[in-house]
PDB file of C-alpha atoms (C1' of nucleotides) in Angstrom:
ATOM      1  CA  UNK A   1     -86.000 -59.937  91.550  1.00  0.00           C
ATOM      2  CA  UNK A   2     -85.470 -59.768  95.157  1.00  0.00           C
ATOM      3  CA  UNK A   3     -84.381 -56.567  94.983  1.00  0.00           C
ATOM      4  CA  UNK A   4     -81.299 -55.284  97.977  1.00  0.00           C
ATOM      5  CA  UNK A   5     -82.086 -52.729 100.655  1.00  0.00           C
ATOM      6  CA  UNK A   6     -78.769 -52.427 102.133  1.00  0.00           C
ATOM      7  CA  UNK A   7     -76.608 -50.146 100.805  1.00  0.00           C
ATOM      8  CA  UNK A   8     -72.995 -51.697  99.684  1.00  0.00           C
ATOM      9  CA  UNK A   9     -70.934 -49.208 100.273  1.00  0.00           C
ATOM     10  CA  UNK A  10     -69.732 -47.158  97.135  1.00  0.00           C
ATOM     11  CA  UNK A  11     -72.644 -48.677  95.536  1.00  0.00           C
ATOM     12  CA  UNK A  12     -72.944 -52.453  94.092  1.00  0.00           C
ATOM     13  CA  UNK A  13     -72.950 -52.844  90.511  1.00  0.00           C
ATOM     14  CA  UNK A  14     -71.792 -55.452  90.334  1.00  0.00           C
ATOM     15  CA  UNK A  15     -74.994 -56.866  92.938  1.00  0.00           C
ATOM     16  CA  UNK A  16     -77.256 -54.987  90.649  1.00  0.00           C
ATOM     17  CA  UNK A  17     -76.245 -57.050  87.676  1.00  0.00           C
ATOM     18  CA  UNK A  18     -75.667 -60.331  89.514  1.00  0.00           C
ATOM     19  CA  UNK A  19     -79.351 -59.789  90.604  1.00  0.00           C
ATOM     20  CA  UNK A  20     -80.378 -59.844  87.109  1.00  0.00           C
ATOM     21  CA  UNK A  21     -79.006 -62.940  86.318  1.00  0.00           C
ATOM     22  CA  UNK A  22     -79.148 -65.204  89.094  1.00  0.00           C
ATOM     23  CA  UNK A  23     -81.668 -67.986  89.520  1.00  0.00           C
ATOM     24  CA  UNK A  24     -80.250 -71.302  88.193  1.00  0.00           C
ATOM     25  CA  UNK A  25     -80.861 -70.762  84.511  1.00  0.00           C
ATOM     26  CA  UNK A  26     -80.964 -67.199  83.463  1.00  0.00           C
ATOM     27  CA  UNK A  27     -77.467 -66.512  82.620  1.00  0.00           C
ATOM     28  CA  UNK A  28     -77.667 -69.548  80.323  1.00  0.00           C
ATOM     29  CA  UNK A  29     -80.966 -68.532  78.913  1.00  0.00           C
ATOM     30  CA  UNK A  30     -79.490 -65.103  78.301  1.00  0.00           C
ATOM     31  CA  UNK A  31     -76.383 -66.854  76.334  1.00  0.00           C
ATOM     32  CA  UNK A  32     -78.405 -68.781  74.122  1.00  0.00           C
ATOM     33  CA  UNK A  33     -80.784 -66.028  73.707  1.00  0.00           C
ATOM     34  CA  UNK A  34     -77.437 -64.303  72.295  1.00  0.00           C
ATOM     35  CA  UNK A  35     -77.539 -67.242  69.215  1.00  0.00           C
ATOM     36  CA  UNK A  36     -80.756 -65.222  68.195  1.00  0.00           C
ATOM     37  CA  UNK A  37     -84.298 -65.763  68.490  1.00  0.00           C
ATOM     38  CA  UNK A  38     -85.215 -68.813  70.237  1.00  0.00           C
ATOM     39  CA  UNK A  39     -88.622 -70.603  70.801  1.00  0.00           C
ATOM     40  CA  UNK A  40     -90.126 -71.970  74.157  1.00  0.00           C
ATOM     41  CA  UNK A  41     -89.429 -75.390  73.256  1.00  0.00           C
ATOM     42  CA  UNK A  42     -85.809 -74.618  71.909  1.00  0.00           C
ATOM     43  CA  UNK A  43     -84.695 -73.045  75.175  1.00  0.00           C
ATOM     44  CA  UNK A  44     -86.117 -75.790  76.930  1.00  0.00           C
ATOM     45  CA  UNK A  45     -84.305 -78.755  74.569  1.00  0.00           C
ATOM     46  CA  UNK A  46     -80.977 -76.363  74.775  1.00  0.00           C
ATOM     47  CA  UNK A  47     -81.545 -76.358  78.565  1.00  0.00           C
ATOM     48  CA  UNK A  48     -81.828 -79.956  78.667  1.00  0.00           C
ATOM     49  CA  UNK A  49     -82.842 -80.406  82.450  1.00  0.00           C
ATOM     50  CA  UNK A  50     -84.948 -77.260  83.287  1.00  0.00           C
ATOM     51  CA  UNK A  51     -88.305 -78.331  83.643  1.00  0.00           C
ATOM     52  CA  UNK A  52     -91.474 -76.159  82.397  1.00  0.00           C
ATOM     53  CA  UNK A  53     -92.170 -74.211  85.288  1.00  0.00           C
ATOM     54  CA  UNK A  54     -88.854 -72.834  85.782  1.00  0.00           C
ATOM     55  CA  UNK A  55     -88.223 -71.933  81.906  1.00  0.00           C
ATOM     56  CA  UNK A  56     -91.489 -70.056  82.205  1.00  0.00           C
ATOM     57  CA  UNK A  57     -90.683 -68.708  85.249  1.00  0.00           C
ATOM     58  CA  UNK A  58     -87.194 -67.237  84.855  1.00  0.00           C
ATOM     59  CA  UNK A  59     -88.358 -66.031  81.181  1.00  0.00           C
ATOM     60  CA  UNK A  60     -90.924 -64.027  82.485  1.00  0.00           C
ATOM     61  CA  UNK A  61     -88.354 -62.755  84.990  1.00  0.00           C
ATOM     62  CA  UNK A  62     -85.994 -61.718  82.383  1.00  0.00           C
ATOM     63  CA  UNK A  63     -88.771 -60.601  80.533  1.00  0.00           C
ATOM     64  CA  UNK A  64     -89.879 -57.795  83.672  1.00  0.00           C
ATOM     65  CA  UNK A  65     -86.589 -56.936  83.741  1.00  0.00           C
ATOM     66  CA  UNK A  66     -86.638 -55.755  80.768  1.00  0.00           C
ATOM     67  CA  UNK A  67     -83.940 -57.858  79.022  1.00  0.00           C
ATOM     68  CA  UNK A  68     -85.796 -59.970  76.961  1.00  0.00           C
ATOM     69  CA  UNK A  69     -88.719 -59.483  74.696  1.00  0.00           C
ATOM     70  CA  UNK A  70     -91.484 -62.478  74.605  1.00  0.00           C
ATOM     71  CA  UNK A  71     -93.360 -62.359  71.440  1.00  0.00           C
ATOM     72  CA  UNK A  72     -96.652 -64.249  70.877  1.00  0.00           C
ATOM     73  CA  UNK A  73     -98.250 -65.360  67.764  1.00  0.00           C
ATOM     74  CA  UNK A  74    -101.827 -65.535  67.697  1.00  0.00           C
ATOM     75  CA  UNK A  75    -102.071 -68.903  66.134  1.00  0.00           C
ATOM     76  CA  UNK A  76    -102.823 -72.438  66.326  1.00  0.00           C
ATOM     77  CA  UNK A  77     -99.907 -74.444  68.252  1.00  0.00           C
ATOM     78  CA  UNK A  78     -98.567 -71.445  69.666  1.00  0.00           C
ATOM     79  CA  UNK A  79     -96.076 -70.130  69.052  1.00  0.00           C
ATOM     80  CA  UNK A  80     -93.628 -67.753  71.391  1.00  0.00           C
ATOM     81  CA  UNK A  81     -90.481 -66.390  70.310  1.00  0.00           C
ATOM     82  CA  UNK A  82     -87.590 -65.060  72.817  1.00  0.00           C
ATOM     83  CA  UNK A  83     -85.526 -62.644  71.617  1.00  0.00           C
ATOM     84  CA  UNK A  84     -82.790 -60.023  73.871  1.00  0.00           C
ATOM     85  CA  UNK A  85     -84.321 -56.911  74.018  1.00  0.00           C
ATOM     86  CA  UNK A  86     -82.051 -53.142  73.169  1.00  0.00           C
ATOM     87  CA  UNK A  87     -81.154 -53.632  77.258  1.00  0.00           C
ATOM     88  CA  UNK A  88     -80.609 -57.248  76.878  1.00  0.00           C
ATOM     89  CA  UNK A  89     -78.331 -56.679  74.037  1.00  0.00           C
ATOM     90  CA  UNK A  90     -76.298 -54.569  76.026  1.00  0.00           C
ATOM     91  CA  UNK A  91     -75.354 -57.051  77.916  1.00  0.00           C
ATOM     92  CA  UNK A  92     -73.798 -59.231  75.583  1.00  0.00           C
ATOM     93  CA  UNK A  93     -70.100 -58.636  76.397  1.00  0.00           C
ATOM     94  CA  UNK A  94     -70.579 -59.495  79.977  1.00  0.00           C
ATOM     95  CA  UNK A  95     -72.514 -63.167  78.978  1.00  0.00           C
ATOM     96  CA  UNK A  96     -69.580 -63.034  76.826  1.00  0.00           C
ATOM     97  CA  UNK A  97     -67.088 -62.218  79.503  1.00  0.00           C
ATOM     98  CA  UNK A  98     -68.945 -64.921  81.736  1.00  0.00           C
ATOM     99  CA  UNK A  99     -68.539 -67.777  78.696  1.00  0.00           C
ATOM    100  CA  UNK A 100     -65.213 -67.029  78.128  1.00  0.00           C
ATOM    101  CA  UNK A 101     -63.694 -67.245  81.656  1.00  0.00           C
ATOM    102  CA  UNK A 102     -66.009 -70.112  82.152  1.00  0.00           C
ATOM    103  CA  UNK A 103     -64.142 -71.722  78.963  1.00  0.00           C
ATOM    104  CA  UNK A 104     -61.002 -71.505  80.521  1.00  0.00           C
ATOM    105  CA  UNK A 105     -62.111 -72.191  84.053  1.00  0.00           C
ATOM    106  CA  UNK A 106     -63.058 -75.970  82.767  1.00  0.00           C
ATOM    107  CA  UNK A 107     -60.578 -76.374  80.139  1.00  0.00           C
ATOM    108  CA  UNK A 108     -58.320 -76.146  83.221  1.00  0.00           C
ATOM    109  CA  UNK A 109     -60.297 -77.757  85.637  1.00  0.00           C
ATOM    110  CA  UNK A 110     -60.911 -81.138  83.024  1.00  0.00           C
ATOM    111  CA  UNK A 111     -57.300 -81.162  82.134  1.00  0.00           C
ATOM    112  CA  UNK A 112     -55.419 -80.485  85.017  1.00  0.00           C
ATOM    113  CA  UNK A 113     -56.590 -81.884  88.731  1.00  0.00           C
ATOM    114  CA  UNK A 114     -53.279 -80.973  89.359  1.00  0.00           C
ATOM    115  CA  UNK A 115     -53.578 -77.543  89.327  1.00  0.00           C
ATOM    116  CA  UNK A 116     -56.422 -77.304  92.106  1.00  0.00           C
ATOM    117  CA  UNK A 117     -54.774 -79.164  94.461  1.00  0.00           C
ATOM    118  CA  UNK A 118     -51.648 -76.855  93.643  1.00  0.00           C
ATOM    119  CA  UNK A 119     -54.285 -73.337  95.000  1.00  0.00           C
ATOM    120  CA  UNK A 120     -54.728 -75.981  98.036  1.00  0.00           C
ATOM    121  CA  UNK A 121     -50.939 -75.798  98.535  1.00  0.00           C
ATOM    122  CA  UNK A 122     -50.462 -72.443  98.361  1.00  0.00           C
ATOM    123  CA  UNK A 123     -53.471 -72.117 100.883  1.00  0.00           C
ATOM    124  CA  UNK A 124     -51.844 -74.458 102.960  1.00  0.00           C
ATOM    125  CA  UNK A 125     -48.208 -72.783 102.892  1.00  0.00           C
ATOM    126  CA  UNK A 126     -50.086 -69.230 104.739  1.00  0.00           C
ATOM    127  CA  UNK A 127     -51.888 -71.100 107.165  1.00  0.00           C
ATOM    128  CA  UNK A 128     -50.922 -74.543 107.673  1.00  0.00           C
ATOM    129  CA  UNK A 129     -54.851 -75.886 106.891  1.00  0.00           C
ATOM    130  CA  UNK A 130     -55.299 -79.838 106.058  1.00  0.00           C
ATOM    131  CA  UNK A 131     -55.257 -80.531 102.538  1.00  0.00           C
ATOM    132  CA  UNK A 132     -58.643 -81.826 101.273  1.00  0.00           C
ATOM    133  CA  UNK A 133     -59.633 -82.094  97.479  1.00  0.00           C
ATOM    134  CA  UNK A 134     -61.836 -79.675  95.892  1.00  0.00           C
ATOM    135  CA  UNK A 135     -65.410 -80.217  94.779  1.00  0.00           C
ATOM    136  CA  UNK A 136     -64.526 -83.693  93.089  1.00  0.00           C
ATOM    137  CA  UNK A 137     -67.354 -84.642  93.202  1.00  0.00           C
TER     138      UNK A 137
ATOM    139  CA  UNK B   1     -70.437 -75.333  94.288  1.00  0.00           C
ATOM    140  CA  UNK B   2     -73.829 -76.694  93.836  1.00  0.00           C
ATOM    141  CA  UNK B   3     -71.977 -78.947  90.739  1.00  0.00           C
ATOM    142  CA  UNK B   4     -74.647 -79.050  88.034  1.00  0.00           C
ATOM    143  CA  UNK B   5     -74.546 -82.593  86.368  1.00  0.00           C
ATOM    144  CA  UNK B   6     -76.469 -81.749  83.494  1.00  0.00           C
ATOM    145  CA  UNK B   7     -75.180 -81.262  79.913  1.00  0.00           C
ATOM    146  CA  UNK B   8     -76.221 -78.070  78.506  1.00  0.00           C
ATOM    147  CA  UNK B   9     -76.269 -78.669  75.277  1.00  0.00           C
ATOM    148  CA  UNK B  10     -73.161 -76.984  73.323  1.00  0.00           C
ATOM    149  CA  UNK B  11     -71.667 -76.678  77.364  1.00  0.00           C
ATOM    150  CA  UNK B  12     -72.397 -74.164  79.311  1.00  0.00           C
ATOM    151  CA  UNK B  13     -69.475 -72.180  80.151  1.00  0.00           C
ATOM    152  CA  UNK B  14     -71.477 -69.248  81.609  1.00  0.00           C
ATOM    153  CA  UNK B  15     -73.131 -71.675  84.051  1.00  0.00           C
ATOM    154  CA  UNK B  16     -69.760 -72.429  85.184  1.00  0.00           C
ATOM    155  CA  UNK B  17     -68.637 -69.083  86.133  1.00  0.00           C
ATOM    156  CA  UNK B  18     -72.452 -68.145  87.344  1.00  0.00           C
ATOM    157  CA  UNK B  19     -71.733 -71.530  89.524  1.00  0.00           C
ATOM    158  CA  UNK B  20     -68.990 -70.042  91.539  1.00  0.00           C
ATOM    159  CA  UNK B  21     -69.940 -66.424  91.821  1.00  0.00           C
ATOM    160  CA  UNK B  22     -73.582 -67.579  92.848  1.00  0.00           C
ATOM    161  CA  UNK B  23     -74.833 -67.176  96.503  1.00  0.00           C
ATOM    162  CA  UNK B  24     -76.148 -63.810  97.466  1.00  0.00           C
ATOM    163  CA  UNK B  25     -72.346 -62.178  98.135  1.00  0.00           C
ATOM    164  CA  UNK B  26     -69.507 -64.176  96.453  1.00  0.00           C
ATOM    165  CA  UNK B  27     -69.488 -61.632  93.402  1.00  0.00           C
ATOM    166  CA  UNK B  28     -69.641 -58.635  95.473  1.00  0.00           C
ATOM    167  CA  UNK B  29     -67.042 -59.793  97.887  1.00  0.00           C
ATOM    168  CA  UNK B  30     -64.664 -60.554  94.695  1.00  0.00           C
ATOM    169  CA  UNK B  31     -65.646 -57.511  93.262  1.00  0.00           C
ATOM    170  CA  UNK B  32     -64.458 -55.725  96.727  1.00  0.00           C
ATOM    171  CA  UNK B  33     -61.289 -57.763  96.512  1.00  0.00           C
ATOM    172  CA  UNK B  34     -60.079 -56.299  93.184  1.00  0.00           C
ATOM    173  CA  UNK B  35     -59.432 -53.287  95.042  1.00  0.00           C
ATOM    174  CA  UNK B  36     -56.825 -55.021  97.102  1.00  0.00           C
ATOM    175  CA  UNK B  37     -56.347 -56.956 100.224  1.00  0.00           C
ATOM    176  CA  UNK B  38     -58.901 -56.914 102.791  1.00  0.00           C
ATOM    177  CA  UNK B  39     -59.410 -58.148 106.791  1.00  0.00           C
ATOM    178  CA  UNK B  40     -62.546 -59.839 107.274  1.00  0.00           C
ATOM    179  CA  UNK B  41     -64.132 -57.203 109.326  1.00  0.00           C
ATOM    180  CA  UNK B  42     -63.115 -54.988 106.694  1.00  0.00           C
ATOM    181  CA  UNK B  43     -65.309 -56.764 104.270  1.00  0.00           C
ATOM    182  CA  UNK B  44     -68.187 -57.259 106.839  1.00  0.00           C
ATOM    183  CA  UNK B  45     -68.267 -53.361 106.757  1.00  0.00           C
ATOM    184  CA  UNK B  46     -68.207 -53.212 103.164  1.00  0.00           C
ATOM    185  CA  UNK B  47     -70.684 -55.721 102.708  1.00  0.00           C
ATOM    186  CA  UNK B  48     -73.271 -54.332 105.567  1.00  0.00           C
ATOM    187  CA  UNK B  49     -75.874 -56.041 105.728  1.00  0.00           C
ATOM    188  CA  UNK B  50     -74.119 -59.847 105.204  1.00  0.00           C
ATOM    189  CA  UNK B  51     -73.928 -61.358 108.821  1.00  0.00           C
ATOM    190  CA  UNK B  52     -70.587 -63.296 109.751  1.00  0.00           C
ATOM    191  CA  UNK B  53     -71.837 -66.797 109.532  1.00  0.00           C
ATOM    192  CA  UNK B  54     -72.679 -66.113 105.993  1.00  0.00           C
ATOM    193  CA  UNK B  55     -69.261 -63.965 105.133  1.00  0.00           C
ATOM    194  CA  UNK B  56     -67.237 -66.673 106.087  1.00  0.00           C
ATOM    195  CA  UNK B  57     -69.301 -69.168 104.341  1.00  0.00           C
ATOM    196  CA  UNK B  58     -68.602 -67.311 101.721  1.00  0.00           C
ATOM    197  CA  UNK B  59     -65.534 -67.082 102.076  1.00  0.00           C
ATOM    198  CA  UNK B  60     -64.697 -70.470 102.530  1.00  0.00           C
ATOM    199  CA  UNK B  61     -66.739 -71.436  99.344  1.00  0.00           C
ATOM    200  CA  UNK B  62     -64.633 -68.738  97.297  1.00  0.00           C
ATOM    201  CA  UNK B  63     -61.455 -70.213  98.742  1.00  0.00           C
ATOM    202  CA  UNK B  64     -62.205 -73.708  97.894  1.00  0.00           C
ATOM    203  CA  UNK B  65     -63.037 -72.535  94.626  1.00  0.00           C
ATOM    204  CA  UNK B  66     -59.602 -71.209  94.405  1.00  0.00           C
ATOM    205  CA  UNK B  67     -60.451 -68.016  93.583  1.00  0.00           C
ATOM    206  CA  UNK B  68     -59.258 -66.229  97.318  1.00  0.00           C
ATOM    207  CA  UNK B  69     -56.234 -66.974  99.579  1.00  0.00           C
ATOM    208  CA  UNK B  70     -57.373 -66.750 102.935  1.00  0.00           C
ATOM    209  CA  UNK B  71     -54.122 -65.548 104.955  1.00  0.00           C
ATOM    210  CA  UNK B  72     -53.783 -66.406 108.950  1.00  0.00           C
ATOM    211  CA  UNK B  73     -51.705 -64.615 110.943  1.00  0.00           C
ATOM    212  CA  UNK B  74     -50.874 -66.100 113.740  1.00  0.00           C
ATOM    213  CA  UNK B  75     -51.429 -63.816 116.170  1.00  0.00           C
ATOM    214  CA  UNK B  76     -53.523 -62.122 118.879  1.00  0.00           C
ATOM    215  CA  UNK B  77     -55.847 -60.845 118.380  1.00  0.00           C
ATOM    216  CA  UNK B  78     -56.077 -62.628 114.908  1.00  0.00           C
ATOM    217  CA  UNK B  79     -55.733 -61.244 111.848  1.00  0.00           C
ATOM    218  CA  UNK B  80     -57.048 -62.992 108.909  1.00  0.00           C
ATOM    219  CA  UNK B  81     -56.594 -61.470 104.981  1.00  0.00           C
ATOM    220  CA  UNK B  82     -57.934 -62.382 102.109  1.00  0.00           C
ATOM    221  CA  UNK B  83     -56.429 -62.047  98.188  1.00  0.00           C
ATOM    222  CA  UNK B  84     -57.483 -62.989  94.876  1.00  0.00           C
ATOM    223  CA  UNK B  85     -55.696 -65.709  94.007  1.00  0.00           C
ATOM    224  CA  UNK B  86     -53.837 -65.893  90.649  1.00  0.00           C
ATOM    225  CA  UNK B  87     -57.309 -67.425  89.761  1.00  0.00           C
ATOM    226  CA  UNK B  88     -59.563 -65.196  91.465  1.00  0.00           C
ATOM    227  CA  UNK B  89     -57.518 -62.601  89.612  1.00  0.00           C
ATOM    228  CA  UNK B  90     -58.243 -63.720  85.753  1.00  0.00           C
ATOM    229  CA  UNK B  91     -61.580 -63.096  87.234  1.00  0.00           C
ATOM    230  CA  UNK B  92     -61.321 -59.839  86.764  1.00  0.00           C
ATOM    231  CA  UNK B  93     -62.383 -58.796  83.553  1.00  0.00           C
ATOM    232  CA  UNK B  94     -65.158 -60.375  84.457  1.00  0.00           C
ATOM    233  CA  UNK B  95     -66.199 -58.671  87.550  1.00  0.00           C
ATOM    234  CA  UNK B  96     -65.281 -55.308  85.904  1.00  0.00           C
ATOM    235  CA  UNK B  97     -67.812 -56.017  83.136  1.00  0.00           C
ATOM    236  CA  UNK B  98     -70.539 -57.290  85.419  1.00  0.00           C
ATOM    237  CA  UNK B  99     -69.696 -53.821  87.519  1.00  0.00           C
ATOM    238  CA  UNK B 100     -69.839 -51.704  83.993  1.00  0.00           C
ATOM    239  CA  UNK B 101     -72.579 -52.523  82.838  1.00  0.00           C
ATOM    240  CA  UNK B 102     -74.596 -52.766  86.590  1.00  0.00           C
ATOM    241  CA  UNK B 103     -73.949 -48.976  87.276  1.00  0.00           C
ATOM    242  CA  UNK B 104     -75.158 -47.655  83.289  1.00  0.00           C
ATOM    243  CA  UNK B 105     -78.137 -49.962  84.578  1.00  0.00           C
ATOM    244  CA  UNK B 106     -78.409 -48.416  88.056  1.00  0.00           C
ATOM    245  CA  UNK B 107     -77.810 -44.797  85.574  1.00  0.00           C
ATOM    246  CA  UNK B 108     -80.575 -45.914  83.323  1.00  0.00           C
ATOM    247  CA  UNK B 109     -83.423 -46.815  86.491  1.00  0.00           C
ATOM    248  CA  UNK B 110     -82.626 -44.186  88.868  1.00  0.00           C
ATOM    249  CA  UNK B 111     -82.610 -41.380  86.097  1.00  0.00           C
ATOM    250  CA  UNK B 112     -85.401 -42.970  84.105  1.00  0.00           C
ATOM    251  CA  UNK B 113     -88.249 -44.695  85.242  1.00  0.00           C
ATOM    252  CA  UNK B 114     -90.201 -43.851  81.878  1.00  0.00           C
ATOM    253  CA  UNK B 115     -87.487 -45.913  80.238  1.00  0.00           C
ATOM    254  CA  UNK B 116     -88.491 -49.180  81.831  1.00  0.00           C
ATOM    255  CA  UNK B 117     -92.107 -48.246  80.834  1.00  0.00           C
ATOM    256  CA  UNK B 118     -90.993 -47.972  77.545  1.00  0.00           C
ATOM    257  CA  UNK B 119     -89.578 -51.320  77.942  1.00  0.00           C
ATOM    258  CA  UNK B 120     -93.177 -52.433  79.107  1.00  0.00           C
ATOM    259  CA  UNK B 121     -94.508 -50.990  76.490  1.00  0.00           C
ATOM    260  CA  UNK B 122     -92.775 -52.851  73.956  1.00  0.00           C
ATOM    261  CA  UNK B 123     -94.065 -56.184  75.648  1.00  0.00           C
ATOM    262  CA  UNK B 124     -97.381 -55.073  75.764  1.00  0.00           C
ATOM    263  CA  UNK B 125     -97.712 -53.881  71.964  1.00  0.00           C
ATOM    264  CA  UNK B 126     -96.293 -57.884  71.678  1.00  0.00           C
ATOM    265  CA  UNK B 127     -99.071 -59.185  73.383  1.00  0.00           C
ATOM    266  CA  UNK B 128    -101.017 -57.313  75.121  1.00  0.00           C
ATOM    267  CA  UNK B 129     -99.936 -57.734  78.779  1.00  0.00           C
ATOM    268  CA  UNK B 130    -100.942 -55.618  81.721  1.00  0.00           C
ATOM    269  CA  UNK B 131     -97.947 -52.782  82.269  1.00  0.00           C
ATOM    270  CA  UNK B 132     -97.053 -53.019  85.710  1.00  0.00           C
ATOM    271  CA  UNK B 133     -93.637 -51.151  87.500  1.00  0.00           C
ATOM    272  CA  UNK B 134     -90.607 -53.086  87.049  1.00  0.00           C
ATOM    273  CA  UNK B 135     -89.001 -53.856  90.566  1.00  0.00           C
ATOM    274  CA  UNK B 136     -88.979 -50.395  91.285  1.00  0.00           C
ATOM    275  CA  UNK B 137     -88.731 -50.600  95.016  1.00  0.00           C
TER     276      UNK B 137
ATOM    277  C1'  DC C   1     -96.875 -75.853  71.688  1.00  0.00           C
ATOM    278  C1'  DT C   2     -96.767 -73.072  75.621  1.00  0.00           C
ATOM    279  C1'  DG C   3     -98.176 -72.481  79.649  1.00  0.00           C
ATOM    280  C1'  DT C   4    -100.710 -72.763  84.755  1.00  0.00           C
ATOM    281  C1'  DA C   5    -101.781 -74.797  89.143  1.00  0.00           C
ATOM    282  C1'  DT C   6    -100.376 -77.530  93.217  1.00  0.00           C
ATOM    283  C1'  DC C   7     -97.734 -79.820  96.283  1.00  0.00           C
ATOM    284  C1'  DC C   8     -93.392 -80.338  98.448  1.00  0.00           C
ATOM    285  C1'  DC C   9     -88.599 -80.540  99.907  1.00  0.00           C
ATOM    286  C1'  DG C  10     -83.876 -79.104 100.787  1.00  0.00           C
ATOM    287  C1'  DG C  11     -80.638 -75.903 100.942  1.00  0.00           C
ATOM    288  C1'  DA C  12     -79.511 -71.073 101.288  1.00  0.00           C
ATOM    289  C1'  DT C  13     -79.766 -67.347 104.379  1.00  0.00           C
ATOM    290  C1'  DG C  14     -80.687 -65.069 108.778  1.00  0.00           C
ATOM    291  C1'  DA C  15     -80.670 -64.349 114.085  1.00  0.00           C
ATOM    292  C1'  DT C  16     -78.408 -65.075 118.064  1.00  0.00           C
ATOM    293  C1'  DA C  17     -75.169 -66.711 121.308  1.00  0.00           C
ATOM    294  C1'  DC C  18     -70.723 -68.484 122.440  1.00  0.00           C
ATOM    295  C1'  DT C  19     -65.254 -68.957 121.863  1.00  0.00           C
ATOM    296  C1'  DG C  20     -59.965 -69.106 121.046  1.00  0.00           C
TER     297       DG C  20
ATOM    298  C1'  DC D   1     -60.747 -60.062 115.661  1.00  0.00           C
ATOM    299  C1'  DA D   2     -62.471 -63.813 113.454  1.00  0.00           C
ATOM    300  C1'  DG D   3     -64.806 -67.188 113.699  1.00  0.00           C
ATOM    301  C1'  DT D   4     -68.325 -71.678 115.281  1.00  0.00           C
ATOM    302  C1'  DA D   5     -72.627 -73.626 116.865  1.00  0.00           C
ATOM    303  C1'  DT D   6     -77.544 -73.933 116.733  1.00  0.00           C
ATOM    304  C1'  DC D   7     -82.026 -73.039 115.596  1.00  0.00           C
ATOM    305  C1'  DA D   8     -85.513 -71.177 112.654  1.00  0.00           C
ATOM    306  C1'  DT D   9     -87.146 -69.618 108.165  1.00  0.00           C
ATOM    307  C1'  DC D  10     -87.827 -68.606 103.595  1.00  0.00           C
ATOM    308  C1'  DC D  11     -88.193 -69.491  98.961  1.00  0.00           C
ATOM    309  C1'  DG D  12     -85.885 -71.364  94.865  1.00  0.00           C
ATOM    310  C1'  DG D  13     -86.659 -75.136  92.311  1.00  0.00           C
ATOM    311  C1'  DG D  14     -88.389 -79.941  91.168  1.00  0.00           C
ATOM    312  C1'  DA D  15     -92.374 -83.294  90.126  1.00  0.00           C
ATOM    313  C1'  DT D  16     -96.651 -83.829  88.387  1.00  0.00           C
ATOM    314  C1'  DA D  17    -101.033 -82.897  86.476  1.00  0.00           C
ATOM    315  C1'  DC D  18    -104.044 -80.090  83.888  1.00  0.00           C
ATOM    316  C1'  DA D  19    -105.385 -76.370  80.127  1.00  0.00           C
ATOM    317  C1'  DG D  20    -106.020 -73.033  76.074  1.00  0.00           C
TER     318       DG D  20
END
DNA sequence: CTGTATCCCGGATGATACTG
DNA sequence: CAGTATCATCCGGGATACAG
């Protein structure tokens, strides 16, 4: 996965994680992967807007990286299962980490416009910059 | 930024921290930032290897994001800081985790190449794939 | 059902030069 | 010191069609 040549300093774990799970879809792959066993076509309902390439592509990603474990069944449909692997599993508390900050982060983004524009304030207060909103889109 | 318009499903609360922290530096530049503080050159040298167009970039994405207070002083020759915010700082667990669990992974590759093997292994008695070295550049 | 194979575009990232 | 401006490039990711 594009792996980093330059050397961050005291070392980047944080890069060497974030490297894992970037792409557009393989943190959220690797959370509903932590529901349990999922099939091809699950991931690809839960993911409602990847399209088959990608889902096949970032699995097998995740899959050389050694976090997830792709298991075929010689039979007629096919049928693929999905499941974390032992280093996968490991990294449960940070998707966890990731979902619950991200819980908050829109809980307070949906219910209170105010508050962004209130970080814009304080922004504006150190340097005087013109007040636009954020990402409203 | 990038806003993602598609439901995922149950929501995907993951995707929206991934969606801030994405890019090729933001996490590494907040994770640099939990230590305190820092001048932009100061991060450039951290960071080598990032080039300034794409540190401030950066930068400015993080800070519309609310996560960093970028601090002018008005002065010459400039000085220019930049802080979590009181955002950027819940963040933290976050980053910590992400930075936990990267170095036992940088521990686990650098010491133990036969481990990812392993790893391949387990695939292959799955299906039968080809075993092939896992990013080990 | 679970993929591959192509074609293609836009944005993310880099290189370099210039500036208040 | 801390940016901006411009140009060039790469590749992530989407659309679509085909296949075992």
């Amino acid at each position: 996965m594009t792996p980093k040549n330059y050397d961050c300093a005291a070392g980047c774990p944080v890069e060497a994680t974030l490297d894992l799970i970037d792409g557009k879809w393989k943190g959220v792959i690797l959370y509903h992967l932590c529901d349990g066993t999922m099939r091809f076509n699950q991931l690809r309902k839960a993911l409602a807007g990847i399209t088959q390439r990608m889902l096949t592509k970032q699995l097998r990603e995740l899959e050389e990286c050694g976090l997830i474990v792709r298991k075929v069944y010689a039979q007629v449909p096919p049928k693929v299962e999905y499941t974390l692997s032992a280093e996968g599993d490991s990294l449960r508390p940070v998707i966890t980490a990731l979902a619950t900050w991200g819980q908050a982060r829109l809980a307070r983004v949906n219910a209170d416009n105010a508050a962004v524009s209130a970080a814009a304030v304080e922004r504006d207060a150190a340097e005087g910059a013109d007040p636009y909103a954020l990402h409203a889109a």
